Coordinates of C-alpha atoms in Angstrom, one line a residue:
X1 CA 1.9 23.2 -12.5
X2 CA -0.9 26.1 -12.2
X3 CA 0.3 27.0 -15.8
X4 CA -0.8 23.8 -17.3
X5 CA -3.9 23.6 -15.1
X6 CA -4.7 26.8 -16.6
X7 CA -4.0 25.8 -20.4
X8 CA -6.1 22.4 -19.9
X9 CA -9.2 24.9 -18.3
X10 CA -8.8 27.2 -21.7
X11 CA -8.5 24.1 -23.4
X12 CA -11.7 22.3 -22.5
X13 CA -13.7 25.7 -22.3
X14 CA -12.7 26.3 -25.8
X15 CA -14.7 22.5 -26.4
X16 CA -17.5 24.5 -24.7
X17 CA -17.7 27.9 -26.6
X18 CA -17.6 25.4 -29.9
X19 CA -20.5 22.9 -28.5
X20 CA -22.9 25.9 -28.2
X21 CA -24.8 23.6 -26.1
X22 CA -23.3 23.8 -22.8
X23 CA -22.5 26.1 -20.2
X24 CA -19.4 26.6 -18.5
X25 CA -20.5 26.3 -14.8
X26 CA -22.5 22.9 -15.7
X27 CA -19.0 21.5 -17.0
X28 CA -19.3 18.4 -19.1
X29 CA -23.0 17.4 -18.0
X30 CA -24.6 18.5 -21.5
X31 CA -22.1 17.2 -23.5
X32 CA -22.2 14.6 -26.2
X33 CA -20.9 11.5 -24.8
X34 CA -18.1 11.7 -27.8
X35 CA -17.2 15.4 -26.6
X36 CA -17.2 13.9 -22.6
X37 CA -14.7 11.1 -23.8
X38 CA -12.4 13.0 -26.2
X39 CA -11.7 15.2 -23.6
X40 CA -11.4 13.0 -20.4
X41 CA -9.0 11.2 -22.7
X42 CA -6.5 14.0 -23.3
X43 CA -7.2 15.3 -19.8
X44 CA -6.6 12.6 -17.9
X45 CA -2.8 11.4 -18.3
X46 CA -1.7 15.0 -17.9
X47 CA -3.1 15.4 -14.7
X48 CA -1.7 12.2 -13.4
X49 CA 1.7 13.0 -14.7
X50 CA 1.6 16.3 -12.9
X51 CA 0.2 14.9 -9.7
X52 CA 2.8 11.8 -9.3
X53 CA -0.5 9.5 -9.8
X54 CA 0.8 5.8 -11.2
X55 CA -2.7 4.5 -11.9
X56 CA -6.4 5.2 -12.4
X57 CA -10.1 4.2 -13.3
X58 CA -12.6 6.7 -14.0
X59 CA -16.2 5.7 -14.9
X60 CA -19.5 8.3 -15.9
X61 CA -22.9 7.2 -16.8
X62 CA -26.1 9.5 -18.0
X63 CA -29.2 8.4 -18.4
X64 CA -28.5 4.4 -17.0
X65 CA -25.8 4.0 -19.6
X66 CA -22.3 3.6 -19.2
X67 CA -21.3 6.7 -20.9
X68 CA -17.5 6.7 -20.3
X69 CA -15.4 4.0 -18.7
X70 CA -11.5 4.0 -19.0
X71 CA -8.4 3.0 -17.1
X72 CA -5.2 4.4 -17.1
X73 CA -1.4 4.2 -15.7
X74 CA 0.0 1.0 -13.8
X75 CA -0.9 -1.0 -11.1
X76 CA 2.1 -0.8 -9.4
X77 CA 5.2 0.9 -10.1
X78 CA 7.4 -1.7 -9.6
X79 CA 5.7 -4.3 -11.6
X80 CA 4.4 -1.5 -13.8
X81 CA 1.5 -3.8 -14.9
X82 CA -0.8 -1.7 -16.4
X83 CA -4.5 -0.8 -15.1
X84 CA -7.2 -2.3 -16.4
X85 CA -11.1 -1.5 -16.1
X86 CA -11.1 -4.8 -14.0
X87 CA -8.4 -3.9 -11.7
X88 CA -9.6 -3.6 -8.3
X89 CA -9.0 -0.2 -6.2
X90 CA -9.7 0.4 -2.5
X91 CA -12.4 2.9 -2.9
X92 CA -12.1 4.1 0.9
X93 CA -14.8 5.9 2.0
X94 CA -16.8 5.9 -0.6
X95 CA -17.6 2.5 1.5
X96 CA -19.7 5.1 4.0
X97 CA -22.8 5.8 1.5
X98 CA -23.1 1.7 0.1
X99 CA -23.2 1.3 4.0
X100 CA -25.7 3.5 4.5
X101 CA -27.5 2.0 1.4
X102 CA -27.4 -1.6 3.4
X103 CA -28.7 0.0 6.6
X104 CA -31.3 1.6 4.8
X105 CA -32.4 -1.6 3.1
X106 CA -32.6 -2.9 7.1
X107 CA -34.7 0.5 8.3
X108 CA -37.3 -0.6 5.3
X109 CA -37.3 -4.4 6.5
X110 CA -38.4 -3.1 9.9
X111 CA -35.2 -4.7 11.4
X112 CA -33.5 -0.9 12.6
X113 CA -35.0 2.2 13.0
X114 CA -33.6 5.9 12.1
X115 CA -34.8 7.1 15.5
X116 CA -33.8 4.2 17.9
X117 CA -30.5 3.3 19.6
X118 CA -28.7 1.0 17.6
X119 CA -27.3 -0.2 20.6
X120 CA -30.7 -1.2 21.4
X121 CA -30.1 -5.1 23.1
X122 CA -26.6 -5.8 21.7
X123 CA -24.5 -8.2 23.7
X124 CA -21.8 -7.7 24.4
X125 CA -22.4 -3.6 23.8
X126 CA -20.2 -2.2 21.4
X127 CA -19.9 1.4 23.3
X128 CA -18.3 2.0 26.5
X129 CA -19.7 3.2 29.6
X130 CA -19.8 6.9 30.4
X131 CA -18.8 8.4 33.4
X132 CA -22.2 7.7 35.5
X133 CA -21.7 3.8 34.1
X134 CA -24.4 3.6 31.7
X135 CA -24.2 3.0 27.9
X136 CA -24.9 6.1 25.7
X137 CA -27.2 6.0 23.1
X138 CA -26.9 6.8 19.7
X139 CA -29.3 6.9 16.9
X140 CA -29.2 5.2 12.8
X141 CA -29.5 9.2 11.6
X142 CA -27.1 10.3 14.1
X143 CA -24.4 7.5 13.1
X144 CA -25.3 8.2 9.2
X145 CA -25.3 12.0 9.2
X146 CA -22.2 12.2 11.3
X147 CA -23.8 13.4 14.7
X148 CA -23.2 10.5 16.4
X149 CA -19.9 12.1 19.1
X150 CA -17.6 9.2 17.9
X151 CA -14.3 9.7 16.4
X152 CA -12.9 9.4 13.1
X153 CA -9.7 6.9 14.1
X154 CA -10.7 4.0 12.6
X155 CA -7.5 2.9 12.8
X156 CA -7.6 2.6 16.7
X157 CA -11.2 1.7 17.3
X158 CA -13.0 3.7 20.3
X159 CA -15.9 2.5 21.7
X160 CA -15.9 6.0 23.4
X161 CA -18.0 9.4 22.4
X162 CA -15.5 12.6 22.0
X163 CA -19.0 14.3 22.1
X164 CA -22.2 14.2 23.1
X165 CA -24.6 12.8 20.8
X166 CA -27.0 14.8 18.3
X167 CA -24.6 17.6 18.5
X168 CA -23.0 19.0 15.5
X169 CA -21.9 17.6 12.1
X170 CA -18.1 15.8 13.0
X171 CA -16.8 13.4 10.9
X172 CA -16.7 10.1 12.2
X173 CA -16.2 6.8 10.6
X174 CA -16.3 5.0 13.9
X175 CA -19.7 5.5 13.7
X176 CA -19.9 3.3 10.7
X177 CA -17.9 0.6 12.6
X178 CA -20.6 0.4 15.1
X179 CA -23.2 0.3 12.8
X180 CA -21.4 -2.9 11.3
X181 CA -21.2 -4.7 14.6
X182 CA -25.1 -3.6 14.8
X183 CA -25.5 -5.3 10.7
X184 CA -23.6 -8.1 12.1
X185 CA -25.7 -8.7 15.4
X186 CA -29.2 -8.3 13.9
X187 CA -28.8 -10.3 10.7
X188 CA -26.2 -13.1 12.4
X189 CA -23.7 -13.1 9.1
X190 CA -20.0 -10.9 8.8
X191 CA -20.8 -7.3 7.5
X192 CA -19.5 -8.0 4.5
X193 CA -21.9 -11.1 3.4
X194 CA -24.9 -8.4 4.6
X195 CA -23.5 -6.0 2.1
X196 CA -22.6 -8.5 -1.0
X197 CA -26.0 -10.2 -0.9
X198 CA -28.1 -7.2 -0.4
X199 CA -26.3 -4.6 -2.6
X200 CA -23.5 -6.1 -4.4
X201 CA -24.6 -8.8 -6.4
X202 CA -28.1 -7.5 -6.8
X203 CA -26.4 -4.8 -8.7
X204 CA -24.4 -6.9 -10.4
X205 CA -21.3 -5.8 -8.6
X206 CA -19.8 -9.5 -8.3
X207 CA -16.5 -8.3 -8.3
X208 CA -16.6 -5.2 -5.8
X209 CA -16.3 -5.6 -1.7
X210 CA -15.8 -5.2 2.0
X211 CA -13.7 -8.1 2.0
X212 CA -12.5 -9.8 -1.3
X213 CA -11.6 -13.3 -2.0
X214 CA -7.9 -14.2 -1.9
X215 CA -7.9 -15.3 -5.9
X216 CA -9.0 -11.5 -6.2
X217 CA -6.1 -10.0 -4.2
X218 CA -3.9 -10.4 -7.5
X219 CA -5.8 -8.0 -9.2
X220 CA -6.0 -5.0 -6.9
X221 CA -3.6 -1.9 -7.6
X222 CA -1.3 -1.2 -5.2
X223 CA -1.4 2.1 -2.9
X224 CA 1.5 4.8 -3.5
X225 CA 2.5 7.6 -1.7
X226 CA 5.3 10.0 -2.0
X227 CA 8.9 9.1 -0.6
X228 CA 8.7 12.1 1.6
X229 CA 5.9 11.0 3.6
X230 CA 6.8 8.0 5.1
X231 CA 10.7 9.6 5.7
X232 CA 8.7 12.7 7.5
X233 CA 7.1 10.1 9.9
X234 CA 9.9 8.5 10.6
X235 CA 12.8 11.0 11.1
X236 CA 10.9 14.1 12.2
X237 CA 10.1 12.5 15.6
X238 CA 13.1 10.4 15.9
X239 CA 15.2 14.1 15.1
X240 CA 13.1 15.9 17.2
X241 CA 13.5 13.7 20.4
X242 CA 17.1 13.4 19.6
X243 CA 18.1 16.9 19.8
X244 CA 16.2 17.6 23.0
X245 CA 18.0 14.4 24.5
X246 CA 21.1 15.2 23.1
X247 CA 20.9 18.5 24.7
X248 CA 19.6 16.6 28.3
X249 CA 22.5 14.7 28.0
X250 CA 25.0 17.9 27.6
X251 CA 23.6 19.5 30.5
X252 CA 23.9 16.7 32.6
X253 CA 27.8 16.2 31.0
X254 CA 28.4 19.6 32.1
X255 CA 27.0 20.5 35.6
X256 CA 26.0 17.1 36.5
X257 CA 29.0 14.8 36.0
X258 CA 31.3 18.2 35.2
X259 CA 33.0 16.5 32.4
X260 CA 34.9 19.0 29.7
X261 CA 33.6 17.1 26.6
X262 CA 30.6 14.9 25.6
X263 CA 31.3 11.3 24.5
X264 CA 29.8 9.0 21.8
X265 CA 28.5 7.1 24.5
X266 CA 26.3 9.8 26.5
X267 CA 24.4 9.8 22.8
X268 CA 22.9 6.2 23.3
X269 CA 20.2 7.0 25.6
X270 CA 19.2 10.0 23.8
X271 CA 19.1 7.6 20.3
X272 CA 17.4 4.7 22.4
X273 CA 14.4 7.3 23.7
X274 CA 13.8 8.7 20.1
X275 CA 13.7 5.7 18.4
X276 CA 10.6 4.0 20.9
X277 CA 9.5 7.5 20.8
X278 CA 9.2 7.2 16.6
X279 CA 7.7 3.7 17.1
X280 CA 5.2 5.4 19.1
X281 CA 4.1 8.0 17.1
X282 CA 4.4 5.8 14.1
X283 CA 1.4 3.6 15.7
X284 CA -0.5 6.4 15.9
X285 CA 0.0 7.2 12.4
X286 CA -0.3 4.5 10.1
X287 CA -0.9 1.0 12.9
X288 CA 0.4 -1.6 13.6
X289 CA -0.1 -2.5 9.8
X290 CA 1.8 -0.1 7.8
X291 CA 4.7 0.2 10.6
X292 CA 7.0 -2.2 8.8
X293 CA 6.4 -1.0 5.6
X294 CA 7.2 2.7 6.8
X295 CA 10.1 1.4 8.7
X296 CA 11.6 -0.8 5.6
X297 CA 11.2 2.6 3.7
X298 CA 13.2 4.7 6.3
X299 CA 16.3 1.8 6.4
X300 CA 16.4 2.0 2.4
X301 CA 16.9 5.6 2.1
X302 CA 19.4 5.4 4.8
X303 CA 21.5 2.9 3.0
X304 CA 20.9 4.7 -0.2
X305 CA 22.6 7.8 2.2
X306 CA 25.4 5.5 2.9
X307 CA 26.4 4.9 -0.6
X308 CA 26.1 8.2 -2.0
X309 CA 28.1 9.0 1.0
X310 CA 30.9 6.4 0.1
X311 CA 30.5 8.0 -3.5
X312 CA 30.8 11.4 -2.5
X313 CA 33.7 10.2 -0.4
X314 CA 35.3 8.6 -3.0
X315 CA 35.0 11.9 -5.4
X316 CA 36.7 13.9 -2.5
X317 CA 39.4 11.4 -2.3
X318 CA 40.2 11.2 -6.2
X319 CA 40.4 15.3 -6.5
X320 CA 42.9 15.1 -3.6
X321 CA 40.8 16.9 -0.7
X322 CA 41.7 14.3 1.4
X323 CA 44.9 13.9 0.6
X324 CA 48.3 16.2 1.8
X325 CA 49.5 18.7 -0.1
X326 CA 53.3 18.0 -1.2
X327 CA 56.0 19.9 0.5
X328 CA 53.5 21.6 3.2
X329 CA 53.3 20.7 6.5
X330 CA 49.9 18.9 7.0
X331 CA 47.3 20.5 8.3
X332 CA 44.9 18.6 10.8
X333 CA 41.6 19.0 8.3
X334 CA 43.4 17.5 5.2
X335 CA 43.9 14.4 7.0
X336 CA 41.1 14.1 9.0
X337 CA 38.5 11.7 7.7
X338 CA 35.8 12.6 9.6
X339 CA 35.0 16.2 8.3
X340 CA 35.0 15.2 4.7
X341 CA 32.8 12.4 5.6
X342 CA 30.7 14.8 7.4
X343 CA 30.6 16.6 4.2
X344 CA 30.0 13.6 1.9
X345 CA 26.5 12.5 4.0
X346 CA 25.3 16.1 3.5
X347 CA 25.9 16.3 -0.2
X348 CA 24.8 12.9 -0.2
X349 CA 21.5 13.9 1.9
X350 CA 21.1 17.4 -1.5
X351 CA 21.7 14.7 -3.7
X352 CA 18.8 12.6 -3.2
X353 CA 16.5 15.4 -2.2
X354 CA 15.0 15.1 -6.1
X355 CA 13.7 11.1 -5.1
X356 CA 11.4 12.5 -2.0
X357 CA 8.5 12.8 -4.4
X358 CA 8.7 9.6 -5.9
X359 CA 6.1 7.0 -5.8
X360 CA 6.9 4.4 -3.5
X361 CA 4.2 1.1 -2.9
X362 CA 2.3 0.3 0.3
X363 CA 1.3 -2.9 1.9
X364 CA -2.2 -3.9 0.0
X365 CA -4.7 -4.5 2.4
X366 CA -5.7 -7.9 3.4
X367 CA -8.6 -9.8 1.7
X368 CA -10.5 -10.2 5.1
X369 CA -9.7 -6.8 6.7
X370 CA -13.3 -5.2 6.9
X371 CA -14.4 -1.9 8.1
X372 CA -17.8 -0.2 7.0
X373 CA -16.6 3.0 6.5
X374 CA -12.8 2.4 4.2
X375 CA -12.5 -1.3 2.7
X376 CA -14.9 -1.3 0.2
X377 CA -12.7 -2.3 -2.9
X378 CA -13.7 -2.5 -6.3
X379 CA -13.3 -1.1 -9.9
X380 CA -15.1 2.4 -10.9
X381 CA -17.6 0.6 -13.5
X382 CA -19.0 -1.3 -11.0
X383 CA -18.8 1.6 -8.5
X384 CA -20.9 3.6 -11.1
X385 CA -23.8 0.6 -10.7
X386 CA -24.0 1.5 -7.1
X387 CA -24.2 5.2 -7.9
X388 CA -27.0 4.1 -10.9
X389 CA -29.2 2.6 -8.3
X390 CA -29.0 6.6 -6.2
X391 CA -30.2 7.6 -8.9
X392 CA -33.2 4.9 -10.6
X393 CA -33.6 2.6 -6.7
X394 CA -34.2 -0.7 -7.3
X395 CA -33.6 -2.1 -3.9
X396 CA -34.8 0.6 -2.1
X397 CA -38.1 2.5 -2.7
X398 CA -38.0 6.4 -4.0
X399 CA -39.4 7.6 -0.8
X400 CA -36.7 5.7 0.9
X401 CA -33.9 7.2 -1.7
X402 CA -35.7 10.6 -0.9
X403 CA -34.5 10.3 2.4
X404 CA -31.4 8.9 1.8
X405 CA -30.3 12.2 -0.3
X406 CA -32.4 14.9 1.3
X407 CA -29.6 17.6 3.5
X408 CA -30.0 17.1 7.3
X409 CA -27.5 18.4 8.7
X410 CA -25.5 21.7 7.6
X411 CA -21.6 20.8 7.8
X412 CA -20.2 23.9 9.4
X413 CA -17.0 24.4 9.8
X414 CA -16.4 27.6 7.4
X415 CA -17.7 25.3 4.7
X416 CA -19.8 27.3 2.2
X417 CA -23.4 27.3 2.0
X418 CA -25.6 24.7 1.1
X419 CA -23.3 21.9 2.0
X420 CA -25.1 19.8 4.2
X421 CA -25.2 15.5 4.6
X422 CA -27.9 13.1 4.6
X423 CA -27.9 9.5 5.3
X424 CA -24.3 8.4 4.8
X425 CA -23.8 11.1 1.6
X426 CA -22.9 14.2 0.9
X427 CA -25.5 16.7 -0.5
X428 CA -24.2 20.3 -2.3
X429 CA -26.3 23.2 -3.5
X430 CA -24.3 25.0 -6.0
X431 CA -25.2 28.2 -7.1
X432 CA -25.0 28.9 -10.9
X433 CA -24.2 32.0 -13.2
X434 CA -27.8 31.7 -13.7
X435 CA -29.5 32.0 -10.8
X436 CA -30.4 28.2 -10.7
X437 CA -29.0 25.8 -7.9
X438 CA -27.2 22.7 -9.0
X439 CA -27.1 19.8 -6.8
X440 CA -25.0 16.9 -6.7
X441 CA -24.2 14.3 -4.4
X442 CA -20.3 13.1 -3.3
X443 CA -18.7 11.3 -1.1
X444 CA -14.4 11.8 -1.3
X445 CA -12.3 8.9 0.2
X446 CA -8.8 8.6 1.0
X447 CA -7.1 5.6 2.1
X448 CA -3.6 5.1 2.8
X449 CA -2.4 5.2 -0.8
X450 CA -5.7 5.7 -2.4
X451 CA -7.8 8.7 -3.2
X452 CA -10.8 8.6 -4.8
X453 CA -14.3 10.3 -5.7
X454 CA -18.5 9.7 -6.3
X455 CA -20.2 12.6 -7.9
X456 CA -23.6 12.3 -8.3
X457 CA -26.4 14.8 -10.2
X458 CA -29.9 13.5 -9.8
X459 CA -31.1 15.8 -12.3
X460 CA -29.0 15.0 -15.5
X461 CA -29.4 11.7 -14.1
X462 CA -25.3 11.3 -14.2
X463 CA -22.8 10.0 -11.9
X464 CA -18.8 10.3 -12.0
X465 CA -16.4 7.6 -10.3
X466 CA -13.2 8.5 -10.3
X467 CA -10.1 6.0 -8.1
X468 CA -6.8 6.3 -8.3
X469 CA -3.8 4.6 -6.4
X470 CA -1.7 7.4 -5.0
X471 CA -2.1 9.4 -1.6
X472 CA -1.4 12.5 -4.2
X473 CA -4.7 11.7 -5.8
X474 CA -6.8 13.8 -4.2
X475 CA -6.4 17.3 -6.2
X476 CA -6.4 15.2 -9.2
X477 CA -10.1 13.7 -8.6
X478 CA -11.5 16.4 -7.2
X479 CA -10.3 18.6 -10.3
X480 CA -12.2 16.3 -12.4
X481 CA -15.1 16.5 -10.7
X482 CA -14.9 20.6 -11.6
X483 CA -14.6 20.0 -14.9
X484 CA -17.3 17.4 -15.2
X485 CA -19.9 18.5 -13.0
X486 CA -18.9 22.7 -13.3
X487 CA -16.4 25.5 -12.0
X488 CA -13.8 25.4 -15.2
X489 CA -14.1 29.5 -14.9
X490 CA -13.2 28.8 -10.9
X491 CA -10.6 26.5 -12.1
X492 CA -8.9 29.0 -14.4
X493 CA -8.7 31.5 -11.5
X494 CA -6.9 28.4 -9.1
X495 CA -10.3 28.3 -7.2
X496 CA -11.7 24.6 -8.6
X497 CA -14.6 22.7 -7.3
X498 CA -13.3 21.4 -4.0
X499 CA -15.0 19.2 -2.0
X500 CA -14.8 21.2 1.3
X501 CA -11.8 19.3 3.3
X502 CA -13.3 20.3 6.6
X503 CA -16.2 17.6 5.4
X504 CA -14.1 14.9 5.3
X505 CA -11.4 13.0 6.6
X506 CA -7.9 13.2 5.3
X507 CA -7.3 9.8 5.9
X508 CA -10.0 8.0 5.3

């Protein structure tokens, strides 16, 4: 794998050394657009064939034009239909900085202010009481530059601070779901009409959402993630619980009820406990809206166990293992059927150890289900309109944008220098060969099933968009984002331009 990443670095600096124009720690950004398409073309497929990635959009404009715009693999890798530039991805949290962009529009309309509580004469109040009964306060800035103590569990939504507010950067997409019950309140409309007829269609993103229409939900690319991952959630815990009740349950056989031998039936409790123990930590997990899915997953692979186990029993069988040996007296393990089968499940267990890397398809979200900070869905070209209007405001004025983009709060974390957030985005200082300081703006997003990337470089006036529909997206995107935006010589040495993970969430 590091090989071919490697080869495809060479490759593409090679396209450098014979532009003459460009530099290798700028990557693609003074390319011609031919060059920047030739290669995203030959690079593309191979990294989604060595990350496991079924489908993918990427989109990168220069100078207000559409410069490259492509889709690639299927939609689904059942159906196999193929992705289109109109297929629909959930771009996760990339939904945090068009959020921002709508509170923004809001601070400029006089209708919120960066300094004030958002909270400010909500009823019912969205946060909890603290411990002396009162309602915290928490600022616009402090929600947008993720200061504001909430968590990052969107999944199980807290109306309670982890920490105080103001404090240091922590990632927290909670904030953003108070901020669109604060939307919702002030302008007395769902979050998601806010967004659409502020941003969306004003940018001419008619297709792209919070929430999407149900005619729309056929054209959206179904999430994949690896076989293993949903099997780990399920049978580590339910293992795990298992052996220490099995071994509760021999202790009590032995000096409790001082019985020589444990029985099938002193293993019920134990199996009962694990399994509402795995439900448990499967809620925590995924929710109450993956659970099924993850479940259904777990019961295939089992039956898929049980008939390579019959197989495997079957071989056994056939070469005579199972069988006596004429003219010998028979020995107790040539007859006994349960150690062969014993040995059948584990072979059949090694023999399907190749699938756990397989793509395997997740429920798609529903049309309605809305958060601020991880439903936004839509394709990369229209994604790429959004990241237009960072760079040339339309709806906002360049003061406003100013502020928007400007680094306020240093990330931390052991993240490297100059890596700081401003108002809902991301904001990088990279050092060059040169001396000079590149900056670009990002936000990385990972939903259940989804990974995806915005790049932005105010200065080349050049955005990348990049979505895919695979939980093993994420090295993918961010390695095109290194070879667009810079870092091919990092790349050859294994150290590519990585969006520091300590910055983000990893799953959303």
């Amino acid at each position: 794998m590091h090989r071919v990443r490697s080869y495809l670095a060479v490759i593409l600096i090679g396209i450098v050394a014979v532009s003459g124009a460009a530099r290798a720690d700028t990557g693609m950004l003074d390319w011609e657009d031919r060059e920047i398409a030739q290669a995203l073309d030959a690079f593309m497929p191979r990294l989604m064939d060595e990350e496991n990635v079924p489908g993918a959009q990427v989109a990168f404009i220069r100078d207000g034009r559409m410069v490259y715009e492509r889709a690639f693999g299927v939609r689904n890798v059942i159906g196999r239909a193929p992705v289109t530039t109109e297929t629909i991805f959930e771009a996760a949290s990339i939904s945090k900085p068009v959020a921002a962009h709508v509170a923004l529009q809001l601070v400029a309309a006089g209708k919120l202010r960066l300094d004030k509580d958002i909270g400010l004469g909500l009823e019912p109040p969205w946060l909890a009481p603290g411990a002396d009964g009162s309602i915290p306060q928490i600022t616009l800035e402090q929600v947008l530059t993720h200061t504001s103590g909430l968590s990052n569990d969107i999944r199980r939504t807290s109306h309670r601070l982890i920490a105080p507010p103001g404090g240091a950067f922590s990632y927290a997409g909670e904030g953003f779901g108070y901020l669109g019950y604060t939307i919702t309140a002030h302008e007395q409309r769902p979050f998601a009409d806010v967004a659409r007829v502020r941003l969306l269609e004003p940018l001419g993103m008619a297709a792209t959402g919070f929430a999407l229409e149900d005619v729309q939900m056929a054209l959206v690319a179904t999430g994949h993630t690896g076989l293993w991952m949903p099997l780990a959630m399920v049978f580590v815990p339910f293992i795990a619980v298992f052996v220490i009740g099995a071994l509760l349950a021999f202790l009590v056989v032995r000096l409790v009820l001082q019985q020589p031998h444990m029985e099938s039936r002193h293993l019920v409790l134990p199996g009962i406990l694990a399994g509402i123990a795995t439900i448990v930590v499967l809620l925590e997990l995924v929710g109450l809206g993956l659970l099924t899915a993850v479940l259904l997953v777990a019961f295939i692979f089992v039956l898929c166990v049980a008939l390579a186990a019959v197989l495997w029993r079957l071989v056994f069988h056939l070469l005579g293992f199972t069988r006596a040996r004429p003219g010998t007296v028979m020995r107790r393990e040539e007859v006994s059927g349960s150690f062969w089968t014993r040995i059948a499940v584990v072979l059949a267990v090694v023999s399907l150890l190749p699938l756990m890397f397989m793509s395997v398809p997740l429920p798609l979200r529903a049309a309605g289900d809305v958060h601020p900070a991880a439903s936004l869905r839509g394709s990369a070209g229209e994604i790429a309109l959004f990241a237009q209007e960072i760079i040339d405001p339309r709806l906002l004025e360049r003061s406003d944008m100013r502020e928007m983009t400007r680094p306020r709060v240093p990330v931390g974390h052991g993240a490297p220098d100059g890596l700081a957030w401003g108002l809902g985005i991301g904001v990088r200082d990279r050092r060059l060969s040169d001396g000079d300081t590149q900056r670009t703006l990002w936000q990385w997003g990972s939903n259940p099933g989804y990974s995806s990337l915005l790049v932005i470089e105010p200065r080349s006036r050049a955005a990348l968009v990049v979505l895919t529909n695979s939980q093993s997206g994420g090295r993918l995107v961010q390695e095109l984002g290194a070879h667009v935006f810079g870092g091919l010589v990092e790349l050859e040495r294994d150290e590519s331009w990585i969006v520091p993970f300590a910055a983000v969430a990893p799953n959303f």
